[in-house]
mmCIF file of C-alpha atoms in Angstrom:
data_model
loop_
_atom_site.group_PDB
_atom_site.id
_atom_site.type_symbol
_atom_site.label_atom_id
_atom_site.label_comp_id
_atom_site.label_asym_id
_atom_site.label_seq_id
_atom_site.Cartn_x
_atom_site.Cartn_y
_atom_site.Cartn_z
ATOM 1 C CA MET A 75 -9.678 25.710 15.865
ATOM 2 C CA LYS A 76 -7.199 26.314 13.058
ATOM 3 C CA PRO A 77 -7.074 23.746 10.243
ATOM 4 C CA ILE A 78 -4.817 20.735 10.658
ATOM 5 C CA THR A 79 -2.233 20.695 7.879
ATOM 6 C CA ILE A 80 -1.758 17.443 5.980
ATOM 7 C CA LEU A 81 1.430 17.227 3.944
ATOM 8 C CA GLY A 82 0.772 14.704 1.196
ATOM 9 C CA GLY A 83 -2.337 14.229 -0.912
ATOM 10 C CA GLY A 84 -1.915 10.564 -1.730
ATOM 11 C CA LEU A 85 -4.111 7.718 -0.522
ATOM 12 C CA GLY A 86 -3.389 8.152 3.183
ATOM 13 C CA GLY A 87 -3.462 11.944 3.278
ATOM 14 C CA LEU A 88 -6.757 12.279 1.405
ATOM 15 C CA THR A 89 -8.363 9.541 3.496
ATOM 16 C CA LEU A 90 -7.314 11.337 6.673
ATOM 17 C CA ALA A 91 -8.756 14.598 5.347
ATOM 18 C CA LEU A 92 -12.110 12.955 4.648
ATOM 19 C CA PHE A 93 -12.297 11.402 8.107
ATOM 20 C CA LEU A 94 -11.376 14.703 9.741
ATOM 21 C CA ARG A 95 -14.208 16.352 7.830
ATOM 22 C CA LYS A 96 -16.585 13.679 9.152
ATOM 23 C CA GLN A 97 -15.423 14.591 12.664
ATOM 24 C CA ASP A 98 -15.914 18.332 11.995
ATOM 25 C CA VAL A 99 -12.171 18.942 12.274
ATOM 26 C CA PRO A 100 -10.968 21.512 9.690
ATOM 27 C CA CYS A 101 -7.952 20.553 7.594
ATOM 28 C CA VAL A 102 -6.003 21.547 4.511
ATOM 29 C CA VAL A 103 -3.965 19.297 2.202
ATOM 30 C CA TYR A 104 -0.753 20.165 0.338
ATOM 31 C CA GLU A 105 0.392 17.742 -2.349
ATOM 32 C CA LEU A 106 3.695 17.709 -4.247
ATOM 33 C CA ARG A 107 2.253 16.334 -7.502
ATOM 34 C CA ASP A 108 0.106 18.216 -9.977
ATOM 35 C CA GLU A 109 -3.339 17.356 -11.335
ATOM 36 C CA ASN A 110 -1.967 15.284 -14.220
ATOM 37 C CA PHE A 111 0.389 13.084 -12.193
ATOM 38 C CA ARG A 112 -0.152 9.365 -12.666
ATOM 39 C CA LYS A 113 1.798 6.963 -10.504
ATOM 40 C CA GLY A 114 0.376 3.939 -12.273
ATOM 41 C CA GLY A 115 0.355 0.363 -11.124
ATOM 42 C CA ASP A 116 -2.331 -1.745 -9.522
ATOM 43 C CA ILE A 117 -2.883 -2.439 -5.853
ATOM 44 C CA ALA A 118 -4.793 -5.080 -3.932
ATOM 45 C CA LEU A 119 -7.239 -3.649 -1.412
ATOM 46 C CA SER A 120 -8.085 -6.348 1.115
ATOM 47 C CA PRO A 121 -11.223 -6.244 3.310
ATOM 48 C CA ASN A 122 -9.612 -4.157 6.060
ATOM 49 C CA ALA A 123 -8.693 -1.495 3.489
ATOM 50 C CA LEU A 124 -12.156 -1.522 1.938
ATOM 51 C CA ARG A 125 -13.797 -1.271 5.352
ATOM 52 C CA VAL A 126 -12.020 2.061 5.876
ATOM 53 C CA LEU A 127 -13.089 3.305 2.445
ATOM 54 C CA ASP A 128 -16.629 2.150 3.170
ATOM 55 C CA HIS A 129 -16.634 4.103 6.444
ATOM 56 C CA VAL A 130 -15.643 7.249 4.561
ATOM 57 C CA GLY A 131 -18.107 6.717 1.717
ATOM 58 C CA VAL A 132 -15.735 5.964 -1.175
ATOM 59 C CA TYR A 133 -15.980 2.172 -1.493
ATOM 60 C CA GLY A 134 -19.154 2.322 -3.568
ATOM 61 C CA ARG A 135 -17.405 4.575 -6.079
ATOM 62 C CA ILE A 136 -14.533 2.169 -6.740
ATOM 63 C CA ARG A 137 -16.055 -1.293 -6.289
ATOM 64 C CA LYS A 138 -16.880 -1.710 -9.982
ATOM 65 C CA GLN A 139 -13.678 -0.133 -11.258
ATOM 66 C CA GLY A 140 -11.485 -3.126 -10.458
ATOM 67 C CA TRP A 141 -11.461 -6.916 -10.192
ATOM 68 C CA ASN A 142 -13.240 -8.432 -7.180
ATOM 69 C CA TYR A 143 -11.886 -11.770 -5.945
ATOM 70 C CA ASP A 144 -11.519 -13.944 -2.857
ATOM 71 C CA PHE A 145 -8.587 -16.301 -3.491
ATOM 72 C CA VAL A 146 -5.210 -16.454 -5.232
ATOM 73 C CA ARG A 147 -4.258 -19.979 -6.269
ATOM 74 C CA MET A 148 -0.609 -20.942 -5.669
ATOM 75 C CA ILE A 149 0.902 -23.270 -8.271
ATOM 76 C CA SER A 150 4.365 -24.668 -8.969
ATOM 77 C CA VAL A 151 5.751 -24.071 -12.460
ATOM 78 C CA THR A 152 5.212 -27.768 -13.174
ATOM 79 C CA GLY A 153 1.498 -27.357 -12.479
ATOM 80 C CA LYS A 154 1.311 -28.738 -8.937
ATOM 81 C CA TYR A 155 -1.472 -27.085 -6.933
ATOM 82 C CA LEU A 156 -0.007 -25.794 -3.653
ATOM 83 C CA GLY A 157 -3.020 -24.098 -2.102
ATOM 84 C CA ALA A 158 -5.239 -21.039 -2.221
ATOM 85 C CA HIS A 159 -4.607 -17.897 -0.222
ATOM 86 C CA ALA A 160 -7.728 -16.117 0.981
ATOM 87 C CA TRP A 161 -7.703 -12.400 0.174
ATOM 88 C CA GLY A 162 -11.373 -11.682 0.747
ATOM 89 C CA GLY A 163 -14.826 -13.193 1.166
ATOM 90 C CA LEU A 164 -18.241 -11.796 1.986
ATOM 91 C CA ASN A 165 -19.083 -14.462 4.563
ATOM 92 C CA LYS A 166 -15.835 -14.365 6.532
ATOM 93 C CA PHE A 167 -14.528 -10.850 5.962
ATOM 94 C CA HIS A 168 -17.596 -8.928 4.660
ATOM 95 C CA TYR A 169 -15.761 -7.752 1.526
ATOM 96 C CA HIS A 170 -14.124 -9.226 -1.543
ATOM 97 C CA CYS A 171 -10.566 -8.148 -2.260
ATOM 98 C CA LEU A 172 -10.329 -5.486 -4.968
ATOM 99 C CA ARG A 173 -7.540 -5.311 -7.540
ATOM 100 C CA ILE A 174 -7.580 -1.781 -8.905
ATOM 101 C CA ASN A 175 -5.368 0.879 -10.418
ATOM 102 C CA ARG A 176 -3.909 3.098 -7.707
ATOM 103 C CA ASP A 177 -4.664 6.252 -9.695
ATOM 104 C CA ILE A 178 -8.377 5.411 -9.761
ATOM 105 C CA VAL A 179 -8.480 5.220 -5.970
ATOM 106 C CA ARG A 180 -6.628 8.507 -5.579
ATOM 107 C CA ARG A 181 -8.845 10.171 -8.175
ATOM 108 C CA GLU A 182 -12.014 9.154 -6.331
ATOM 109 C CA LEU A 183 -10.615 10.220 -2.953
ATOM 110 C CA LEU A 184 -9.648 13.592 -4.419
ATOM 111 C CA ALA A 185 -13.072 14.006 -6.020
ATOM 112 C CA GLU A 186 -14.778 13.261 -2.704
ATOM 113 C CA ALA A 187 -12.486 15.680 -0.858
ATOM 114 C CA ARG A 188 -13.393 18.446 -3.294
ATOM 115 C CA LEU A 189 -17.070 17.547 -3.016
ATOM 116 C CA GLN A 190 -16.747 17.909 0.756
ATOM 117 C CA GLY A 191 -15.124 21.322 0.329
ATOM 118 C CA ILE A 192 -11.737 20.301 1.717
ATOM 119 C CA PRO A 193 -8.951 22.616 0.464
ATOM 120 C CA VAL A 194 -6.452 20.522 -1.519
ATOM 121 C CA TYR A 195 -3.505 22.395 -3.036
ATOM 122 C CA LEU A 196 -1.614 20.513 -5.743
ATOM 123 C CA ASP A 197 1.859 21.125 -7.185
ATOM 124 C CA LYS A 198 3.049 22.355 -3.778
ATOM 125 C CA LYS A 199 6.561 21.196 -2.979
ATOM 126 C CA CYS A 200 7.484 21.614 0.673
ATOM 127 C CA VAL A 201 11.190 22.376 1.036
ATOM 128 C CA GLY A 202 11.477 23.114 4.737
ATOM 129 C CA ILE A 203 9.846 22.425 8.097
ATOM 130 C CA SER A 204 10.616 24.158 11.380
ATOM 131 C CA GLU A 205 9.006 24.483 14.795
ATOM 132 C CA GLU A 206 8.604 27.900 16.400
ATOM 133 C CA GLY A 207 7.002 27.729 19.810
ATOM 134 C CA GLU A 208 3.521 26.307 19.359
ATOM 135 C CA GLU A 209 3.611 26.686 15.585
ATOM 136 C CA ILE A 210 4.994 24.533 12.797
ATOM 137 C CA VAL A 211 6.284 26.523 9.851
ATOM 138 C CA LEU A 212 6.271 25.044 6.347
ATOM 139 C CA LYS A 213 8.199 26.625 3.512
ATOM 140 C CA PHE A 214 7.208 25.802 -0.066
ATOM 141 C CA ALA A 215 9.257 25.978 -3.252
ATOM 142 C CA ASP A 216 7.032 28.735 -4.646
ATOM 143 C CA GLY A 217 7.934 30.949 -1.678
ATOM 144 C CA GLU A 218 4.734 30.500 0.316
ATOM 145 C CA ILE A 219 5.091 30.185 4.088
ATOM 146 C CA VAL A 220 2.384 28.292 5.994
ATOM 147 C CA ARG A 221 2.031 28.350 9.765
ATOM 148 C CA THR A 222 -0.003 25.669 11.486
ATOM 149 C CA GLU A 223 -0.658 24.280 14.950
ATOM 150 C CA TYR A 224 -0.734 20.645 13.852
ATOM 151 C CA LEU A 225 0.999 18.860 10.979
ATOM 152 C CA VAL A 226 0.428 15.318 9.747
ATOM 153 C CA GLY A 227 3.116 13.954 7.458
ATOM 154 C CA ALA A 228 1.446 11.706 4.896
ATOM 155 C CA ASP A 229 4.223 12.473 2.447
ATOM 156 C CA GLY A 230 5.307 8.961 1.593
ATOM 157 C CA ILE A 231 8.434 6.901 1.801
ATOM 158 C CA HIS A 232 10.718 9.874 1.097
ATOM 159 C CA SER A 233 8.920 11.911 3.770
ATOM 160 C CA LEU A 234 10.293 15.371 4.532
ATOM 161 C CA THR A 235 8.257 15.330 7.742
ATOM 162 C CA ARG A 236 10.004 12.157 8.893
ATOM 163 C CA GLN A 237 13.379 13.709 8.096
ATOM 164 C CA PHE A 238 12.481 16.680 10.291
ATOM 165 C CA LEU A 239 11.608 14.427 13.234
ATOM 166 C CA TYR A 240 14.343 11.855 12.566
ATOM 167 C CA PRO A 241 17.209 13.322 10.513
ATOM 168 C CA GLY A 242 18.923 10.675 8.394
ATOM 169 C CA SER A 243 15.959 8.272 8.411
ATOM 170 C CA PHE A 244 16.198 7.583 4.695
ATOM 171 C CA SER A 245 14.434 4.695 2.991
ATOM 172 C CA LYS A 246 16.487 1.732 1.782
ATOM 173 C CA TYR A 247 16.006 -0.975 -0.810
ATOM 174 C CA SER A 248 14.562 -4.098 0.811
ATOM 175 C CA GLY A 249 16.131 -6.611 -1.575
ATOM 176 C CA LEU A 250 12.979 -7.475 -3.533
ATOM 177 C CA LEU A 251 11.976 -6.130 -6.929
ATOM 178 C CA VAL A 252 8.658 -6.297 -8.745
ATOM 179 C CA ALA A 253 8.543 -5.980 -12.533
ATOM 180 C CA LEU A 254 5.044 -5.736 -13.911
ATOM 181 C CA GLY A 255 3.028 -5.399 -17.071
ATOM 182 C CA HIS A 256 -0.521 -5.622 -18.349
ATOM 183 C CA THR A 257 -2.311 -6.504 -21.552
ATOM 184 C CA GLN A 258 -5.773 -7.248 -22.921
ATOM 185 C CA LYS A 259 -7.054 -10.801 -22.617
ATOM 186 C CA VAL A 260 -8.237 -10.802 -26.238
ATOM 187 C CA LYS A 261 -4.616 -10.514 -27.384
ATOM 188 C CA LEU A 262 -3.822 -13.912 -25.889
ATOM 189 C CA GLY A 263 -6.062 -15.921 -28.179
ATOM 190 C CA GLY A 264 -7.005 -19.070 -26.318
ATOM 191 C CA SER A 265 -3.691 -19.619 -24.539
ATOM 192 C CA MET A 266 -5.227 -18.890 -21.123
ATOM 193 C CA ASP A 267 -8.490 -20.768 -21.597
ATOM 194 C CA GLY A 268 -9.202 -22.896 -18.544
ATOM 195 C CA ILE A 269 -6.746 -21.022 -16.309
ATOM 196 C CA GLN A 270 -8.347 -20.016 -13.019
ATOM 197 C CA LEU A 271 -7.395 -16.470 -12.074
ATOM 198 C CA PRO A 272 -5.956 -14.954 -9.977
ATOM 199 C CA CYS A 273 -2.976 -17.243 -9.533
ATOM 200 C CA MET A 274 0.689 -17.164 -8.575
ATOM 201 C CA PHE A 275 3.344 -19.473 -9.997
ATOM 202 C CA VAL A 276 6.292 -20.256 -7.733
ATOM 203 C CA GLY A 277 9.588 -20.791 -9.552
ATOM 204 C CA LYS A 278 13.236 -21.095 -8.633
ATOM 205 C CA ASN A 279 14.046 -17.518 -9.742
ATOM 206 C CA GLY A 280 10.968 -15.868 -8.242
ATOM 207 C CA THR A 281 7.203 -15.799 -8.552
ATOM 208 C CA PHE A 282 4.874 -14.834 -11.394
ATOM 209 C CA SER A 283 1.447 -13.532 -10.372
ATOM 210 C CA ILE A 284 -1.483 -13.051 -12.765
ATOM 211 C CA LEU A 285 -4.527 -11.006 -11.761
ATOM 212 C CA PRO A 286 -7.244 -9.308 -13.805
ATOM 213 C CA ASN A 287 -7.255 -5.535 -13.329
ATOM 214 C CA SER A 288 -10.676 -4.587 -14.665
ATOM 215 C CA TYR A 289 -14.179 -5.296 -13.372
ATOM 216 C CA ASP A 290 -15.010 -7.501 -16.376
ATOM 217 C CA GLY A 291 -11.645 -9.289 -16.336
ATOM 218 C CA GLY A 292 -10.749 -8.076 -19.825
ATOM 219 C CA GLU A 293 -7.470 -6.488 -18.753
ATOM 220 C CA ILE A 294 -4.867 -8.867 -17.362
ATOM 221 C CA GLY A 295 -2.110 -7.633 -15.094
ATOM 222 C CA TYR A 296 0.894 -9.658 -14.034
ATOM 223 C CA PHE A 297 4.132 -9.214 -12.140
ATOM 224 C CA ILE A 298 7.242 -11.085 -11.183
ATOM 225 C CA THR A 299 8.788 -10.754 -7.748
ATOM 226 C CA THR A 300 12.417 -11.675 -7.239
ATOM 227 C CA ASP A 301 15.416 -10.750 -5.135
ATOM 228 C CA LEU A 302 18.110 -8.690 -6.848
ATOM 229 C CA PRO A 303 21.105 -6.679 -5.575
ATOM 230 C CA ASP A 304 20.606 -2.981 -4.916
ATOM 231 C CA ARG A 305 21.387 -0.727 -7.884
ATOM 232 C CA GLY A 306 21.018 2.579 -6.049
ATOM 233 C CA PRO A 307 18.305 5.213 -6.607
ATOM 234 C CA GLU A 308 19.774 6.587 -9.839
ATOM 235 C CA ASN A 309 20.140 3.195 -11.493
ATOM 236 C CA TRP A 310 16.680 2.079 -10.399
ATOM 237 C CA ALA A 311 15.320 5.221 -12.041
ATOM 238 C CA LEU A 312 17.254 4.400 -15.226
ATOM 239 C CA LEU A 313 15.894 0.850 -15.206
ATOM 240 C CA GLU A 314 12.329 2.188 -15.078
ATOM 241 C CA LYS A 315 12.996 4.000 -18.366
ATOM 242 C CA ASP A 316 14.717 1.020 -20.025
ATOM 243 C CA LYS A 317 11.701 -1.110 -20.901
ATOM 244 C CA GLY A 318 13.798 -3.679 -22.728
ATOM 245 C CA ALA A 319 15.848 -4.284 -19.587
ATOM 246 C CA ILE A 320 12.642 -4.790 -17.592
ATOM 247 C CA VAL A 321 11.535 -7.449 -20.080
ATOM 248 C CA ASP A 322 14.939 -9.137 -19.700
ATOM 249 C CA ILE A 323 14.464 -9.325 -15.912
ATOM 250 C CA ILE A 324 11.021 -10.875 -16.343
ATOM 251 C CA ASN A 325 12.286 -13.380 -18.907
ATOM 252 C CA GLU A 326 15.170 -14.364 -16.622
ATOM 253 C CA VAL A 327 12.655 -15.338 -13.935
ATOM 254 C CA ILE A 328 10.637 -17.489 -16.360
ATOM 255 C CA GLU A 329 13.556 -18.849 -18.426
ATOM 256 C CA ASP A 330 13.106 -22.420 -17.167
ATOM 257 C CA LYS A 331 11.390 -24.492 -19.876
ATOM 258 C CA SER A 332 9.043 -25.997 -17.300
ATOM 259 C CA TRP A 333 7.107 -22.717 -17.069
ATOM 260 C CA PRO A 334 3.689 -22.863 -18.796
ATOM 261 C CA LYS A 335 3.621 -21.363 -22.292
ATOM 262 C CA PHE A 336 0.919 -18.776 -21.579
ATOM 263 C CA VAL A 337 3.224 -17.010 -19.097
ATOM 264 C CA GLY A 338 5.568 -16.114 -21.931
ATOM 265 C CA ASP A 339 2.573 -15.246 -24.113
ATOM 266 C CA LEU A 340 1.524 -12.615 -21.580
ATOM 267 C CA VAL A 341 4.918 -10.933 -21.779
ATOM 268 C CA LYS A 342 4.986 -11.024 -25.588
ATOM 269 C CA ALA A 343 1.483 -9.506 -25.785
ATOM 270 C CA THR A 344 2.478 -6.481 -23.689
ATOM 271 C CA HIS A 345 3.468 -3.156 -25.240
ATOM 272 C CA LEU A 346 6.904 -1.975 -24.115
ATOM 273 C CA GLU A 347 5.490 1.204 -22.570
ATOM 274 C CA ASP A 348 3.281 -0.930 -20.295
ATOM 275 C CA PHE A 349 6.187 -2.421 -18.322
ATOM 276 C CA ARG A 350 7.133 -0.947 -14.944
ATOM 277 C CA THR A 351 9.322 -1.738 -11.955
ATOM 278 C CA TRP A 352 8.868 -1.360 -8.222
ATOM 279 C CA PRO A 353 11.939 -1.835 -6.010
ATOM 280 C CA PHE A 354 10.486 -2.531 -2.559
ATOM 281 C CA ALA A 355 11.783 -0.034 -0.014
ATOM 282 C CA LYS A 356 11.776 0.057 3.769
ATOM 283 C CA VAL A 357 12.250 2.781 6.354
ATOM 284 C CA PRO A 358 14.086 2.540 9.684
ATOM 285 C CA ASP A 359 12.063 1.607 12.745
ATOM 286 C CA LEU A 360 10.929 4.801 14.428
ATOM 287 C CA LYS A 361 10.559 5.083 18.192
ATOM 288 C CA HIS A 362 7.564 7.383 17.830
ATOM 289 C CA TRP A 363 5.224 8.559 15.088
ATOM 290 C CA ALA A 364 4.475 11.825 16.846
ATOM 291 C CA SER A 365 6.684 14.607 18.157
ATOM 292 C CA LYS A 366 7.048 15.202 21.901
ATOM 293 C CA SER A 367 4.803 18.240 21.582
ATOM 294 C CA GLY A 368 2.109 16.161 19.884
ATOM 295 C CA ARG A 369 1.942 18.706 17.078
ATOM 296 C CA ILE A 370 3.629 16.663 14.331
ATOM 297 C CA MET A 371 2.479 13.164 13.364
ATOM 298 C CA LEU A 372 3.332 10.578 10.710
ATOM 299 C CA ILE A 373 1.102 8.077 8.921
ATOM 300 C CA GLY A 374 1.459 5.534 6.124
ATOM 301 C CA ASP A 375 4.773 5.093 4.334
ATOM 302 C CA ALA A 376 6.149 8.159 6.092
ATOM 303 C CA ALA A 377 5.943 6.199 9.356
ATOM 304 C CA HIS A 378 6.367 2.571 8.278
ATOM 305 C CA ALA A 379 6.748 1.479 4.677
ATOM 306 C CA ILE A 380 5.036 -1.902 4.289
ATOM 307 C CA PRO A 381 6.409 -3.890 1.322
ATOM 308 C CA PRO A 382 3.497 -4.991 -0.871
ATOM 309 C CA ALA A 383 4.159 -8.739 -0.681
ATOM 310 C CA GLY A 384 1.369 -9.099 1.881
ATOM 311 C CA GLY A 385 -0.974 -6.631 0.211
ATOM 312 C CA GLN A 386 -1.106 -4.352 3.261
ATOM 313 C CA GLY A 387 0.702 -1.164 2.209
ATOM 314 C CA ALA A 388 -2.312 0.942 1.253
ATOM 315 C CA ALA A 389 -4.474 -0.789 3.859
ATOM 316 C CA SER A 390 -2.112 0.233 6.657
ATOM 317 C CA ALA A 391 -2.144 3.848 5.494
ATOM 318 C CA PHE A 392 -5.949 3.800 5.426
ATOM 319 C CA GLU A 393 -6.062 2.337 8.935
ATOM 320 C CA ASP A 394 -3.602 4.953 10.189
ATOM 321 C CA ALA A 395 -5.737 7.696 8.685
ATOM 322 C CA GLU A 396 -9.051 6.613 10.169
ATOM 323 C CA THR A 397 -7.659 5.854 13.622
ATOM 324 C CA LEU A 398 -5.707 9.116 13.805
ATOM 325 C CA ALA A 399 -8.791 11.096 12.779
ATOM 326 C CA TYR A 400 -10.639 9.775 15.832
ATOM 327 C CA VAL A 401 -7.734 10.886 18.017
ATOM 328 C CA LEU A 402 -7.585 14.369 16.500
ATOM 329 C CA ALA A 403 -11.363 14.707 16.842
ATOM 330 C CA ARG A 404 -10.754 15.020 20.584
ATOM 331 C CA LEU A 405 -9.417 18.510 19.886
ATOM 332 C CA ASN A 406 -13.062 19.520 19.503
ATOM 333 C CA LEU A 407 -13.966 18.444 23.040
ATOM 334 C CA PRO A 408 -14.679 21.323 25.450
ATOM 335 C CA ASP A 409 -12.102 20.035 27.952
ATOM 336 C CA SER A 410 -9.425 19.315 25.324
ATOM 337 C CA THR A 411 -5.851 19.998 26.461
ATOM 338 C CA ALA A 412 -2.416 19.617 24.893
ATOM 339 C CA SER A 413 -1.425 17.013 27.489
ATOM 340 C CA GLY A 414 -4.657 15.122 26.853
ATOM 341 C CA LEU A 415 -3.919 14.962 23.135
ATOM 342 C CA ILE A 416 -0.379 13.741 23.794
ATOM 343 C CA GLY A 417 -1.772 10.980 25.998
ATOM 344 C CA SER A 418 -4.242 9.927 23.301
ATOM 345 C CA LEU A 419 -1.493 9.966 20.670
ATOM 346 C CA GLN A 420 0.629 7.688 22.844
ATOM 347 C CA LEU A 421 -2.255 5.212 23.120
ATOM 348 C CA TRP A 422 -2.762 5.454 19.360
ATOM 349 C CA GLU A 423 0.942 4.833 18.718
ATOM 350 C CA THR A 424 1.028 1.770 20.950
ATOM 351 C CA HIS A 425 -2.074 0.331 19.309
ATOM 352 C CA ARG A 426 -0.955 0.974 15.736
ATOM 353 C CA MET A 427 2.712 0.055 16.214
ATOM 354 C CA HIS A 428 1.753 -3.330 17.642
ATOM 355 C CA ARG A 429 -0.402 -4.076 14.611
ATOM 356 C CA ILE A 430 2.198 -2.809 12.141
ATOM 357 C CA ARG A 431 4.863 -5.051 13.693
ATOM 358 C CA GLN A 432 2.564 -8.041 13.205
ATOM 359 C CA ILE A 433 1.823 -7.046 9.614
ATOM 360 C CA LEU A 434 5.519 -6.548 8.862
ATOM 361 C CA ASP A 435 6.290 -10.048 10.172
ATOM 362 C CA TYR A 436 3.507 -11.449 7.993
ATOM 363 C CA THR A 437 4.765 -9.489 4.975
ATOM 364 C CA ILE A 438 8.354 -10.661 5.427
ATOM 365 C CA ARG A 439 7.181 -14.286 5.408
ATOM 366 C CA ALA A 440 5.144 -13.600 2.271
ATOM 367 C CA GLY A 441 8.212 -12.017 0.665
ATOM 368 C CA ASN A 442 10.495 -14.933 1.494
ATOM 369 C CA ILE A 443 8.594 -17.338 -0.755
ATOM 370 C CA ARG A 444 9.272 -14.967 -3.649
ATOM 371 C CA LYS A 445 13.048 -15.217 -3.289
ATOM 372 C CA ARG A 446 15.313 -17.342 -5.449
ATOM 373 C CA SER A 447 15.939 -20.971 -4.573
ATOM 374 C CA SER A 448 17.281 -24.023 -6.344
ATOM 375 C CA GLY A 449 17.395 -27.777 -6.075
ATOM 376 C CA ILE A 450 16.319 -29.154 -2.736
ATOM 377 C CA MET A 451 15.499 -25.671 -1.431
ATOM 378 C CA GLN A 452 12.875 -25.210 -4.158
ATOM 379 C CA VAL A 453 11.269 -28.515 -3.192
ATOM 380 C CA PHE A 454 11.340 -27.470 0.457
ATOM 381 C CA LYS A 455 9.807 -24.083 -0.395
ATOM 382 C CA GLU A 456 6.940 -25.681 -2.297
ATOM 383 C CA TRP A 457 6.316 -28.110 0.562
ATOM 384 C CA THR A 458 6.341 -25.214 3.043
ATOM 385 C CA ILE A 459 3.781 -23.293 0.978
ATOM 386 C CA TRP A 460 1.560 -26.377 0.769
ATOM 387 C CA ALA A 461 1.791 -26.918 4.542
ATOM 388 C CA MET A 462 1.102 -23.239 5.236
ATOM 389 C CA PHE A 463 -2.128 -23.324 3.257
ATOM 390 C CA LYS A 464 -3.219 -26.539 4.925
ATOM 391 C CA LEU A 465 -2.810 -24.672 8.210
ATOM 392 C CA TYR A 466 -4.815 -21.748 6.822
ATOM 393 C CA GLU A 467 -7.613 -24.153 5.872
ATOM 394 C CA TYR A 468 -7.570 -25.614 9.387
ATOM 395 C CA ASN A 469 -7.775 -22.127 10.907
ATOM 396 C CA GLY A 470 -10.579 -20.885 8.683
ATOM 397 C CA GLY A 471 -8.975 -20.040 5.352
ATOM 398 C CA GLY A 472 -6.942 -16.874 5.790
ATOM 399 C CA PRO A 473 -5.446 -14.257 8.111
ATOM 400 C CA ALA A 474 -8.726 -13.109 9.680
ATOM 401 C CA TRP A 475 -6.801 -11.013 12.218
ATOM 402 C CA ILE A 476 -5.714 -8.816 9.305
ATOM 403 C CA TYR A 477 -8.901 -8.684 7.273
ATOM 404 C CA ASN A 478 -11.427 -8.275 10.097
ATOM 405 C CA TYR A 479 -9.658 -5.315 11.696
ATOM 406 C CA ASN A 480 -11.982 -2.383 12.278
ATOM 407 C CA ALA A 481 -10.292 1.001 12.716
ATOM 408 C CA GLU A 482 -13.160 2.107 14.942
ATOM 409 C CA SER A 483 -11.625 -0.124 17.630
ATOM 410 C CA ILE A 484 -9.281 2.769 18.430
ATOM 411 C CA LEU A 485 -12.207 4.573 20.076
ATOM 412 C CA GLU A 486 -12.189 2.074 22.933
ATOM 413 C CA VAL A 487 -8.398 2.292 23.199
ATOM 414 C CA ILE A 488 -8.258 6.082 23.578
ATOM 415 C CA SER A 489 -11.215 6.194 25.958
ATOM 416 C CA LYS A 490 -9.254 4.395 28.672
#
């Protein structure tokens, strides 16, 4: 069979390519960015994400390149302990959670893809997609034309593939903004001695989360999450360049004098160039993630952008990739037919869409506690968080339905 074309060489696209190789399905990857591109920022990889990376043989390469942890402690700005949210655990979920730089994960996925001999073409901007009979035609900015039988759009939140299937399906600002920074623990003197990390402080103007980024805990990352009005794509881009303005947003969240001193110390110890922003975006609900012909598919942010409040954005892309690879592996069966593939894709869609809806609901609830509140509403929010974690403790300590998901479960679904 001809290689399956994957548009997008980020986390989801490279993971899909590796799983296709494991299933002896040929593929080729085209990525917009060049070799030197660095997106930056840290991500939390919960057990369900790490299970996928373990299945594909990459987990061992990244495990000691980030911070491994099981809980995030929730605290009010006045120091009241509200509860601990489980993010991992060897006994319950078989993996710790891993806080790691996104670029490290992509680098290791790319290295493994090259080791496996998968063609990955970088600095390839796709400017047009069309369908001609049983072929999909991709036009690139450098003039190259690629014809393929099957296309998977793993091209992110601004997906060209999604626009081809659903014209006008542009991403929109969700209402929440993250502003983040990082510094070295040694720069803080003793101001954080005795502080149990990771932790999240819940204030009236938003939340302030502190998590080590490195395996030894020497690098400390932090971020505020708050709700702000939309500024539009151009102004968000300008904000990213205005590091002083980012600091002002962070300081506005922690301006209340009741905030612990070391929170401000973290901000002061950070170099200006180490501040970034992340306006959470969302995409419209799509009726399908595959074309009627079954020849074009979407995964990850191209299909369903998951805001990171619940820590499931990358995990969902990984799950999409592994499950879809098992579906596409059926193309290698002797009795494989186009109608059979379409039927399997429909089962895959139903299975994945149901889970994504549940994860989105969970993420929205997680995002709501990060929004601004005042007076009695702040008291109510803190009480709600406390009650929520008491319920978690009663039910075993965390959202096991998220963390114990195994993408191999799709094999039973598509065998029906």
